[in-house]
Coordinates of C-alpha atoms and ligand atoms in Angstrom, one line a residue:
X1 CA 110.8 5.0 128.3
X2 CA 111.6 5.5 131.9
X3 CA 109.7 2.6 132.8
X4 CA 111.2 0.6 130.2
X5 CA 114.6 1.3 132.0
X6 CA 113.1 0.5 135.1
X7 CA 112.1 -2.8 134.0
X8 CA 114.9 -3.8 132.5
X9 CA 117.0 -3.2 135.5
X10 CA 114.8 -5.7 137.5
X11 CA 115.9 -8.4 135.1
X12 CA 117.5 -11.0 137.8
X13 CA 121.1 -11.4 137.2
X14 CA 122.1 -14.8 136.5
X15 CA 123.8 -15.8 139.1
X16 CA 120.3 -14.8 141.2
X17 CA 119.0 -17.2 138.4
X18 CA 121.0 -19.9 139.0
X19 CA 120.8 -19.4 142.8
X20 CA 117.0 -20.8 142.9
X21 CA 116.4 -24.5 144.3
X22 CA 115.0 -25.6 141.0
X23 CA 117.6 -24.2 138.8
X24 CA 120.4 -24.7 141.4
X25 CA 118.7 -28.6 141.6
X26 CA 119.0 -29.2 137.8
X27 CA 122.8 -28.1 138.0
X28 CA 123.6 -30.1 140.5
X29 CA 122.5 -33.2 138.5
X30 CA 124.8 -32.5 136.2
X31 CA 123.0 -29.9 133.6
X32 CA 125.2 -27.0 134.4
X33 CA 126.0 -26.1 130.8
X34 CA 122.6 -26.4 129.6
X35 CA 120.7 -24.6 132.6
X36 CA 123.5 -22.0 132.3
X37 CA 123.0 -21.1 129.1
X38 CA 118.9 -21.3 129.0
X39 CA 119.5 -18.7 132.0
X40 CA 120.7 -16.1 129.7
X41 CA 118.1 -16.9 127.4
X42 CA 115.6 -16.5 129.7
X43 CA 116.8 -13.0 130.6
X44 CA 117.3 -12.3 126.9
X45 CA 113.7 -12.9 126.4
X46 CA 112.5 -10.7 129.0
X47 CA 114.5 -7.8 128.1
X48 CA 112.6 -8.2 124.6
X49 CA 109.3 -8.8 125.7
X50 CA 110.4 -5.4 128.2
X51 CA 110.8 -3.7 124.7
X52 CA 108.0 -5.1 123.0
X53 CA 106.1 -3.0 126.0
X54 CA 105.0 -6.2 127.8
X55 CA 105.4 -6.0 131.5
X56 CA 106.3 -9.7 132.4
X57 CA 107.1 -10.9 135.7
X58 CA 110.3 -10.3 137.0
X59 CA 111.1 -12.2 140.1
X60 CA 113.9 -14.4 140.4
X61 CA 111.8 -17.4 140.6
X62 CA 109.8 -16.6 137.8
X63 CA 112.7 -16.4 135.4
X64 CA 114.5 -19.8 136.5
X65 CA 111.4 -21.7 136.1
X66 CA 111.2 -20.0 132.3
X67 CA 114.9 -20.7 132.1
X68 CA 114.3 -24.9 133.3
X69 CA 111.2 -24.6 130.3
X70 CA 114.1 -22.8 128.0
X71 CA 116.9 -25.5 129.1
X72 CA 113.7 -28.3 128.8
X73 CA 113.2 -26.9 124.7
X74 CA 116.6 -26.9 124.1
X75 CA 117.2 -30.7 125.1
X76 CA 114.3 -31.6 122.7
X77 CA 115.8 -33.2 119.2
X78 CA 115.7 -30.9 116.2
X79 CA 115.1 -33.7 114.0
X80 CA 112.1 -35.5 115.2
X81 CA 108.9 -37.5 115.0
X82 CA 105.6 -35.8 114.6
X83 CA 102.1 -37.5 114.1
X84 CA 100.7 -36.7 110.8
X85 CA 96.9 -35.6 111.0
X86 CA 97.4 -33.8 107.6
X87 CA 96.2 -37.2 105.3
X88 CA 99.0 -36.3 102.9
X89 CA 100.6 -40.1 103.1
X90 CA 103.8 -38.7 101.5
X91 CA 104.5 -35.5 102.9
X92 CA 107.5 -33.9 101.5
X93 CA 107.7 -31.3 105.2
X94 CA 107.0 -34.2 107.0
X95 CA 110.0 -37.0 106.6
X96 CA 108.4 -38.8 102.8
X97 CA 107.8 -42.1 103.3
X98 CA 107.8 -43.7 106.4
X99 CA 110.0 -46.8 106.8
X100 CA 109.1 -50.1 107.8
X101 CA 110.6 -51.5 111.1
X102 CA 112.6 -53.9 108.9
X103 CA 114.4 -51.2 107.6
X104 CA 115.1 -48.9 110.5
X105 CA 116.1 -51.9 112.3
X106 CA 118.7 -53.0 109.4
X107 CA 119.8 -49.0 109.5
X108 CA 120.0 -49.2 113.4
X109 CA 122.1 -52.5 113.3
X110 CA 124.7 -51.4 110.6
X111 CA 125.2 -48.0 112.6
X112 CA 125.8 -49.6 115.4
X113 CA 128.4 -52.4 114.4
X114 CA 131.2 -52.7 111.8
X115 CA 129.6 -53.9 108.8
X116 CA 129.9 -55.3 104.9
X117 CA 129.9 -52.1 103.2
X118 CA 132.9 -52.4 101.1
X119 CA 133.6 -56.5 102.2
X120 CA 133.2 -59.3 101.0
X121 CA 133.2 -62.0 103.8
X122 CA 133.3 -64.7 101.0
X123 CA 136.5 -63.8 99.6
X124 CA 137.9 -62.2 102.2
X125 CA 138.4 -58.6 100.6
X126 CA 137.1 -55.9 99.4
X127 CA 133.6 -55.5 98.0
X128 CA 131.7 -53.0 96.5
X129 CA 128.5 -50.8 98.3
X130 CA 126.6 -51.4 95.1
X131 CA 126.4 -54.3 95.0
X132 CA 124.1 -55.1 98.0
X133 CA 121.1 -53.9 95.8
X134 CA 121.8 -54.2 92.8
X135 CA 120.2 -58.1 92.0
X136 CA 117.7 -57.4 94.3
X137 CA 116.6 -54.3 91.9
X138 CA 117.2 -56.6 88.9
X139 CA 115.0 -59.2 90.4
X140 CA 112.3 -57.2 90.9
X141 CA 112.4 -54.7 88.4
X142 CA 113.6 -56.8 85.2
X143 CA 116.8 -54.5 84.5
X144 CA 119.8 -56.0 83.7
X145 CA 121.5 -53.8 86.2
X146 CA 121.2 -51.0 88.9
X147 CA 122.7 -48.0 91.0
X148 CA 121.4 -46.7 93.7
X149 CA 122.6 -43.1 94.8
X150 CA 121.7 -40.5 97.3
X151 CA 118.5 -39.0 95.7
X152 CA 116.5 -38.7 92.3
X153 CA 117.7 -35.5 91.5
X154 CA 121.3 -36.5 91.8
X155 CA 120.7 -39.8 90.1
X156 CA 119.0 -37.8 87.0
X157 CA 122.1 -35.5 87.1
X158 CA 124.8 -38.6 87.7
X159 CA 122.9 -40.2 84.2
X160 CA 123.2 -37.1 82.2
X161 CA 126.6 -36.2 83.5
X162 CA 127.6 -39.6 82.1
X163 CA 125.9 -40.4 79.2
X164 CA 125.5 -36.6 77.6
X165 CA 128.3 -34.5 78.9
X166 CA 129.0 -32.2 76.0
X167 CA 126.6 -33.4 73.9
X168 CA 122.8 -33.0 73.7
X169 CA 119.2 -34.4 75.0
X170 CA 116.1 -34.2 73.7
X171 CA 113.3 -33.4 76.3
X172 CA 109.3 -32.5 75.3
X173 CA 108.4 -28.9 76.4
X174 CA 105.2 -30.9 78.1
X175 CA 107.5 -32.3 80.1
X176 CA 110.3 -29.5 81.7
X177 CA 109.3 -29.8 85.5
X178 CA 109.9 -28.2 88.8
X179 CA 109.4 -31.0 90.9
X180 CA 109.5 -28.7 95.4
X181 CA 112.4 -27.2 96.2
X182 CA 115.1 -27.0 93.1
X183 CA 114.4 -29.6 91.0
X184 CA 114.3 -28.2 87.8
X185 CA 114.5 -30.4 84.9
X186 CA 116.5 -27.4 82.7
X187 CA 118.7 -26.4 85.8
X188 CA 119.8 -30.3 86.4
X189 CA 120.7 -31.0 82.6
X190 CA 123.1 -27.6 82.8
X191 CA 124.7 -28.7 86.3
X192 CA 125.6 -32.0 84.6
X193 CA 126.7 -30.2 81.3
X194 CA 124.4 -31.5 78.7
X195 CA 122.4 -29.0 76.6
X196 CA 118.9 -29.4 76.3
X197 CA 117.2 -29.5 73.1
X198 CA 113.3 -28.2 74.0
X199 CA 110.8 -30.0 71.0
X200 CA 107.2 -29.7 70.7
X201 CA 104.7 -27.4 72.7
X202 CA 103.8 -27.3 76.4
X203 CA 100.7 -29.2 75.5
X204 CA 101.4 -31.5 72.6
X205 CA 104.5 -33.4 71.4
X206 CA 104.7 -35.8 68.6
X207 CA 106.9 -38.1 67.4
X208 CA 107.9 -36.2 64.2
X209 CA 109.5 -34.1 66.9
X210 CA 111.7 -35.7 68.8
X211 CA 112.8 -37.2 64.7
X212 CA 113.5 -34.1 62.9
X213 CA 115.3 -32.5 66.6
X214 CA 118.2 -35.4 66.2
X215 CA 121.9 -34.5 65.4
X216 CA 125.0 -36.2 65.9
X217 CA 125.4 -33.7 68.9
X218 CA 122.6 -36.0 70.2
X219 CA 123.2 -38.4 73.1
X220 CA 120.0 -38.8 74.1
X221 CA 116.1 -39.1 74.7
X222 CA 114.9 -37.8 77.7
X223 CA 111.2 -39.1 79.4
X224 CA 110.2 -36.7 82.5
X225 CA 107.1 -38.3 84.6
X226 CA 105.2 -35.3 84.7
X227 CA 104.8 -36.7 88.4
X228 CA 103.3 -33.7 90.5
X229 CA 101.0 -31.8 88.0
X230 CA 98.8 -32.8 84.9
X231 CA 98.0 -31.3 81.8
X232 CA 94.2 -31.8 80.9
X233 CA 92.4 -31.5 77.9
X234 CA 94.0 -31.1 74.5
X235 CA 97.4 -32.5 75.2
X236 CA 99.1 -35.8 73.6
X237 CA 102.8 -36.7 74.7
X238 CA 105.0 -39.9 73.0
X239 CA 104.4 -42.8 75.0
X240 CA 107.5 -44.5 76.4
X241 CA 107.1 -47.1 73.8
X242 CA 107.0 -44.9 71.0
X243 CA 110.2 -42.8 72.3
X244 CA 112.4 -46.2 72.8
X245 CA 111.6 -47.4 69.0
X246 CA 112.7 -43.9 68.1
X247 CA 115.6 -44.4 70.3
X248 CA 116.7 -48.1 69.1
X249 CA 116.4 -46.9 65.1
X250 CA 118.7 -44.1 66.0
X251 CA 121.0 -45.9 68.2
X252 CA 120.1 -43.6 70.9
X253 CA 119.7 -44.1 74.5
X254 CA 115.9 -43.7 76.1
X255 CA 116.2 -42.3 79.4
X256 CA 113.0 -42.2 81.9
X257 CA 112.8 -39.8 84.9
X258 CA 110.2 -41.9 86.7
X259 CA 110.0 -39.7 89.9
X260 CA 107.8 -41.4 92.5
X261 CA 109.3 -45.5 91.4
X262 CA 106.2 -47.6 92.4
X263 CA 107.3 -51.4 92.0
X264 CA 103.5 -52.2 92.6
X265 CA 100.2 -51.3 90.6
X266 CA 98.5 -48.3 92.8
X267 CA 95.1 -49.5 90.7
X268 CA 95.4 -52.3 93.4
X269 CA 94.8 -49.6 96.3
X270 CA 91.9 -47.9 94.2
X271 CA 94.4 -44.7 93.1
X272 CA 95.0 -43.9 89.6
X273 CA 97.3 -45.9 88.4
X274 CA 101.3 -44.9 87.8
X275 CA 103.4 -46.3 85.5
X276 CA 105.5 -49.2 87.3
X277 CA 109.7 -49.4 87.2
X278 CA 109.2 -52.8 85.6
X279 CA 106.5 -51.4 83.6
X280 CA 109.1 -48.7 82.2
X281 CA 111.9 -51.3 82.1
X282 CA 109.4 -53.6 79.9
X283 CA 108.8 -50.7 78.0
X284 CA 111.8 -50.3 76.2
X285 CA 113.6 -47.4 78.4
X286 CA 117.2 -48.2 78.5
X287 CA 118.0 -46.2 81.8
X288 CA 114.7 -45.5 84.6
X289 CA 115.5 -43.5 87.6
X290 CA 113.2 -42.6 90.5
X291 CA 113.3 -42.3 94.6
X292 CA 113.7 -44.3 97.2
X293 CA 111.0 -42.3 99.7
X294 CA 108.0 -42.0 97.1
X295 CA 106.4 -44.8 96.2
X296 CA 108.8 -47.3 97.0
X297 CA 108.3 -46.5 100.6
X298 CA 112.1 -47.0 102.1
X299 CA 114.7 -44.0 103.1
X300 CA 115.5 -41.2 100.7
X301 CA 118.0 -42.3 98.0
X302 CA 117.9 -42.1 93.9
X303 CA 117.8 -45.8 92.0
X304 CA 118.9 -46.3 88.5
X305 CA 118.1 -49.3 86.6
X306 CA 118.6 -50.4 83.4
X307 CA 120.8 -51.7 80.6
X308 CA 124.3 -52.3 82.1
X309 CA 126.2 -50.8 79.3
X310 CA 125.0 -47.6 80.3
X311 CA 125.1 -48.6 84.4
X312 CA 128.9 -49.6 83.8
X313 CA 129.5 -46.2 82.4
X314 CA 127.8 -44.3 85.5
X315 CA 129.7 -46.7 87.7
X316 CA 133.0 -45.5 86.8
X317 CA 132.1 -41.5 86.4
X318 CA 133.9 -39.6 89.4
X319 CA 130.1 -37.9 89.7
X320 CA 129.1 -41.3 91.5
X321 CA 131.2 -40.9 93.9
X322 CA 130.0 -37.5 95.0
X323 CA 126.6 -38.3 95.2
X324 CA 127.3 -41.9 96.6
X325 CA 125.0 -43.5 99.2
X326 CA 125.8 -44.1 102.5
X327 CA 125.4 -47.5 104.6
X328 CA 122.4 -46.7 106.8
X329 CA 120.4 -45.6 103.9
X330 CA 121.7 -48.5 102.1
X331 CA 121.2 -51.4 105.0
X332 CA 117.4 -49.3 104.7
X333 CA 117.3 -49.7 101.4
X334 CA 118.2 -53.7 100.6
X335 CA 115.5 -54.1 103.7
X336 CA 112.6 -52.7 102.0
X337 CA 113.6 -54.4 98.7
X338 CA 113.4 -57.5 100.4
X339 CA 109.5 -57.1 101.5
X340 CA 109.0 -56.8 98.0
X341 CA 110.2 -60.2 97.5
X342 CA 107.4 -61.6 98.8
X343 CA 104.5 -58.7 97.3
X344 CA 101.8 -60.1 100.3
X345 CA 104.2 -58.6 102.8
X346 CA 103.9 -54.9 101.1
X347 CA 100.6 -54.3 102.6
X348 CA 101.8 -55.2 106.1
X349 CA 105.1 -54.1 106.5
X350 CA 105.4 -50.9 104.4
X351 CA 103.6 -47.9 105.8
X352 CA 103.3 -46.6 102.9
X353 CA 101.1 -49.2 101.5
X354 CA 99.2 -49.9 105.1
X355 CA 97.6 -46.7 105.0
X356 CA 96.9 -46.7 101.1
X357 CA 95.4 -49.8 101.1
X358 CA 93.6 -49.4 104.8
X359 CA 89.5 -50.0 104.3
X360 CA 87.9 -46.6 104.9
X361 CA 85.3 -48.6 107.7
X362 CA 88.7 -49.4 109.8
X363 CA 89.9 -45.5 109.2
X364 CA 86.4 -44.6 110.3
X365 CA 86.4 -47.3 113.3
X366 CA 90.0 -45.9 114.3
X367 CA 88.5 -42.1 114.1
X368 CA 85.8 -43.6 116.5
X369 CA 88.2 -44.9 118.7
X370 CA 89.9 -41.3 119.1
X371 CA 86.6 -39.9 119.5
X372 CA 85.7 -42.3 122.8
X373 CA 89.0 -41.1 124.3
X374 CA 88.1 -37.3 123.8
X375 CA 84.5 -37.8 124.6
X376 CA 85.2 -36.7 128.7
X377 CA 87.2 -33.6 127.8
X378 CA 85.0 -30.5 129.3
X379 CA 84.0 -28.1 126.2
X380 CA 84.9 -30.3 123.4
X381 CA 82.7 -31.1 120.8
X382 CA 84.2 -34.1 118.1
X383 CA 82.7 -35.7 115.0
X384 CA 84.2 -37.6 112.3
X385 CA 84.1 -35.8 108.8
X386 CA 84.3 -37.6 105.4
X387 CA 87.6 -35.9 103.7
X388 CA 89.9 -36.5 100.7
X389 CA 93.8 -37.0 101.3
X390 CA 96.5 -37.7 99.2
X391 CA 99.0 -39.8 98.2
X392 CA 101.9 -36.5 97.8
X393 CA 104.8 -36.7 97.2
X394 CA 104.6 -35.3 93.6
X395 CA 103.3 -38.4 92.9
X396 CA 99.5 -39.2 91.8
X397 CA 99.3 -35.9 90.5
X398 CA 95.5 -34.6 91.7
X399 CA 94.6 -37.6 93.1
X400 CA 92.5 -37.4 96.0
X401 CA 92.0 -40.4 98.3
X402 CA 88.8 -40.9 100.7
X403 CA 89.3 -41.2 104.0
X404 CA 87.8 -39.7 107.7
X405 CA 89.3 -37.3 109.6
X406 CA 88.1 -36.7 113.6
X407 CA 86.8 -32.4 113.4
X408 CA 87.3 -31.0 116.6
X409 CA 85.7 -27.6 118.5
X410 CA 85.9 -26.4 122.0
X411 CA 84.0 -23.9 123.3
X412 CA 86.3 -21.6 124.8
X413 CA 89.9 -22.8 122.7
X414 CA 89.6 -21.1 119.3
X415 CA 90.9 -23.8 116.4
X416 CA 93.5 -21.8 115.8
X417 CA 95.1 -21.8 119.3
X418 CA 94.7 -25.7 119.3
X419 CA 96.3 -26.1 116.0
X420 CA 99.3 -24.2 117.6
X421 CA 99.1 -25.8 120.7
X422 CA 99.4 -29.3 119.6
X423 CA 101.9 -27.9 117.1
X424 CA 104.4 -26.9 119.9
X425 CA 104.1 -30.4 121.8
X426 CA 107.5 -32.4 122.3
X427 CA 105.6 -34.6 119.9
X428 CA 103.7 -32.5 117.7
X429 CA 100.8 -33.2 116.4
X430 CA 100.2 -31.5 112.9
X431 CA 96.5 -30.9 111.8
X432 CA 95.1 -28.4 109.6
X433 CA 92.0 -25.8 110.3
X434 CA 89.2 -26.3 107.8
X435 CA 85.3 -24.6 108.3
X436 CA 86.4 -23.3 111.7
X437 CA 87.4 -27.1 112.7
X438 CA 90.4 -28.7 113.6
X439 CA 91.1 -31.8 111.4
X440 CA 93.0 -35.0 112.5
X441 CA 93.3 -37.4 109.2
X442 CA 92.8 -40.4 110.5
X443 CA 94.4 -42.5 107.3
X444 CA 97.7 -41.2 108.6
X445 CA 97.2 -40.7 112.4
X446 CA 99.0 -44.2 114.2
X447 CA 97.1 -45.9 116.0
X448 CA 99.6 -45.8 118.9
X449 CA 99.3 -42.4 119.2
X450 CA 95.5 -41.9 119.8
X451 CA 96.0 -42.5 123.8
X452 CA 98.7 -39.6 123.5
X453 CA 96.7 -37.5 121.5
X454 CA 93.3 -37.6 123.6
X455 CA 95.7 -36.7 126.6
X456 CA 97.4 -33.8 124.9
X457 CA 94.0 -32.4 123.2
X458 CA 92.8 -32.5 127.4
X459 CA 96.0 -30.7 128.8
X460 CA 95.6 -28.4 126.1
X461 CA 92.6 -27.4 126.2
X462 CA 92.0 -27.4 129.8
X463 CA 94.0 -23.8 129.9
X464 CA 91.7 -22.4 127.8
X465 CA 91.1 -19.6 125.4
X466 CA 93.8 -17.6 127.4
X467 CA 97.0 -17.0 125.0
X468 CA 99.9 -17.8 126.7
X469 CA 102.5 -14.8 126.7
X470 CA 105.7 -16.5 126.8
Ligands
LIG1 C1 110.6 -36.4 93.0 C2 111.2 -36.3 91.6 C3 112.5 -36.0 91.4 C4 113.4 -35.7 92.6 O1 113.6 -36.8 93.3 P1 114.4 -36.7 94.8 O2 114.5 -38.1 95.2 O3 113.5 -35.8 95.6 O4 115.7 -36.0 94.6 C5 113.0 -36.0 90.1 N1 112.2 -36.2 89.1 C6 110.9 -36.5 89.2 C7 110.1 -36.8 88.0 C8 110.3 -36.6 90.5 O5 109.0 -36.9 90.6

């Protein structure tokens, strides 16, 4: 305890601190605030490590270089890139979808200058924010209109909020899902105040089931993609077909939670195929919602298609406005519609689709490419390893796609501390540990980023199996 005390009042005081040429260096250029305040952190984070029963080093040197390191964290973005070596394509932690250039250059350009959002240069007055994707998602998709909102789960709740407030929607019990976080198909349909009539089992639904479930206290049909699980064996659901002949006898809407919104056949890429927007548009569903950073591959945002009686009505309920989107996901948005336009572009210009539909010889040949840049660093032993990814995203439920991923050992830097360490980077790199390896996927490793990888898996390294105290 005594020596605890001791310690403690060795701390440097932060004016000694600040008083170093380094620290007293970085104020003068103009960092006073920020080196000021990393000072007290630093002194905050030896006093703990003092009462941990760590003995750091106390000199006032010592403590501004850990306060420049401090002041050097703090300056680093929150909210930034990382390179994905997980092979999840879609990774929910991870940012979704990545967009193409086209659209963070069409979000980049309408941040920076006044734009169109609510004008219409034509007439010279005001316009409407939905309209600037609303043909394009009737062109492509075969709607007859379209509404595109912040996210699925608020376009799901916007569509029962105004088509079946008050009243009642049929859902199957095979279908009630908790899609991450709090999307809960029950929990969604009481936000919007629509009660939710539950027919058939977990397993098995029939047609007989949704029938004999419909009152007039029915507004609607309900159609959940069971997008991010899969119930095997003896199970049988209404098709989408089925439900909207159901739905047109009884003069009842058929609304289809698509979830992950591909616009293109995922057979094409070798994946299990999902049921397409224009596929679910074709088949008879009146409304179709899904997101904008699943399959579609643009910025996060909820789209509604479908017949515009039904859009009008959403269009005018004060709900829209609350969960309305905002111009740089919407300048995003109208840019990645536009790739689809022309469907040989998709492969090329939406990440998304580069990496699904990238031959597993070039993933291999880029894995060997990483390899040749490791292949000097002391202690390291690398090999490329045939894995499975996946598409995520709750979409493809249990898909697995092949692919190669570069399995790295060292001799004296434990997997585990190298996961970490390339973790912490200013640019992290994200692996995973599996069979005592450390795994970089090299489906969604960027090519640009090998140079910076092989350097950081060096410097890393190169300190050895020692764990760093601070
Ligand atoms: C992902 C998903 C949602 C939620 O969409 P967000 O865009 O994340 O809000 C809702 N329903 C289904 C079926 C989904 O797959």
């Amino acid at each position: 305890m005594e020596m605890k005390k001791e310690l403690l009042r060795q701390i440097p005081k932060i004016d000694e601190i600040l008083a170093q040429p380094q620290a007293a260096q970085a104020m003068a250029q103009g960092r006073r605030a920020a080196v000021t305040q990393a000072a007290r952190q630093a002194a905050e984070r030896l006093r703990s490590r003092i009462l941990a029963g760590e003995t750091p080093e106390l000199s006032a040197e010592a403590t501004a270089a850990l306060a420049l390191e401090i002041a050097e964290e703090n300056s680093r973005m929150n909210l930034r890139p990382v390179i994905n070596g997980t092979g999840i394509v879609l990774h929910t932690n991870l940012g979704r979808a990545r967009m193409s250039h086209e659209a963070a250059l069409a979000a980049m350009q309408v941040a920076e200058n006044y734009n169109t959002l609510e004008y219409d240069c034509r007439q010279g007055r005001r316009g409407s924010r939905y309209d600037h994707v609303e043909s394009l998602l009737c062109q492509l998709t075969g709607a007859e209109a379209a509404l595109a909102v912040n996210n699925n789960a608020a376009a799901v709740m916007l569509i029962l909020g105004a088509l079946a407030k008050d009243k009642q929607v049929i859902v199957s019990r095979g279908e009630l899902v908790e899609i991450g976080g709090s999307f809960r198909v029950p929990e969604i349909m009481e936000q919007s105040n629509s009660a939710l009539a539950e027919v058939g089992t977990t397993n098995k639904t029939h047609p007989q089931d949704y029938e004999r479930a419909i009152t007039d206290q029915t507004a609607a049909l309900l159609k959940v993609h069971t997008s991010n699980y899969k119930i095997m064996g003896f199970t049988e659901d209404v098709p989408l077909e089925q439900l909207a002949e159901i739905g047109r006898r009884r003069g009842l809407p058929v609304i289809y939670d698509l979830g992950s919104g591909a616009l293109t056949d995922l057979a094409a890429y070798g994946i299990e195929s999902e049921p397409t927007v224009q596929w679910a548009c074709q088949a008879g569903a009146d409304i179709v919602s899904f997101s904008g950073d699943k399959l579609l591959g643009g910025p996060q945002a909820g789209i509604v298609v479908g017949k515009k009686s039904y859009i009008d009505v959403m269009k005018k309920n004060p709900l829209t406005r609350a969960v309305r989107i905002d111009k740089l996901t919407l300048a995003a948005l109208e840019a990645t519609l536009r790739i689809y336009l022309e469907p040989e572009q998709i492969n090329q210009k939406i990440p998304t689709y580069q990496m699904l539909s990238m031959p597993l010889e070039e993933i291999q040949a880029k894995g060997r490419r990483l390899l040749e840049k490791l292949a000097e660093v002391p202690g390291l032993h690398g090999q490329l390893v045939e894995e499975q990814g996946q598409v995520g995203g709750g979409s493809v439920p249990a898909q697995m796609i092949p692919t190669w991923a570069v399995a790295l050992r060292h001799e004296s830097v434990t997997p585990d501390q190298l996961e970490t360490r390339l973790r912490l980077l200013p640019l992290p790199i994200i692996g995973r540990i599996s069979k005592d390896r450390f795994l970089l996927d090299m489906r969604t490793t960027q090519e640009e980023y090998l140079d910076y990888i092989a350097q950081s898996v060096a410097q890393e390294t190169a300190r050895g199996g020692r764990e760093e105290t601070a």
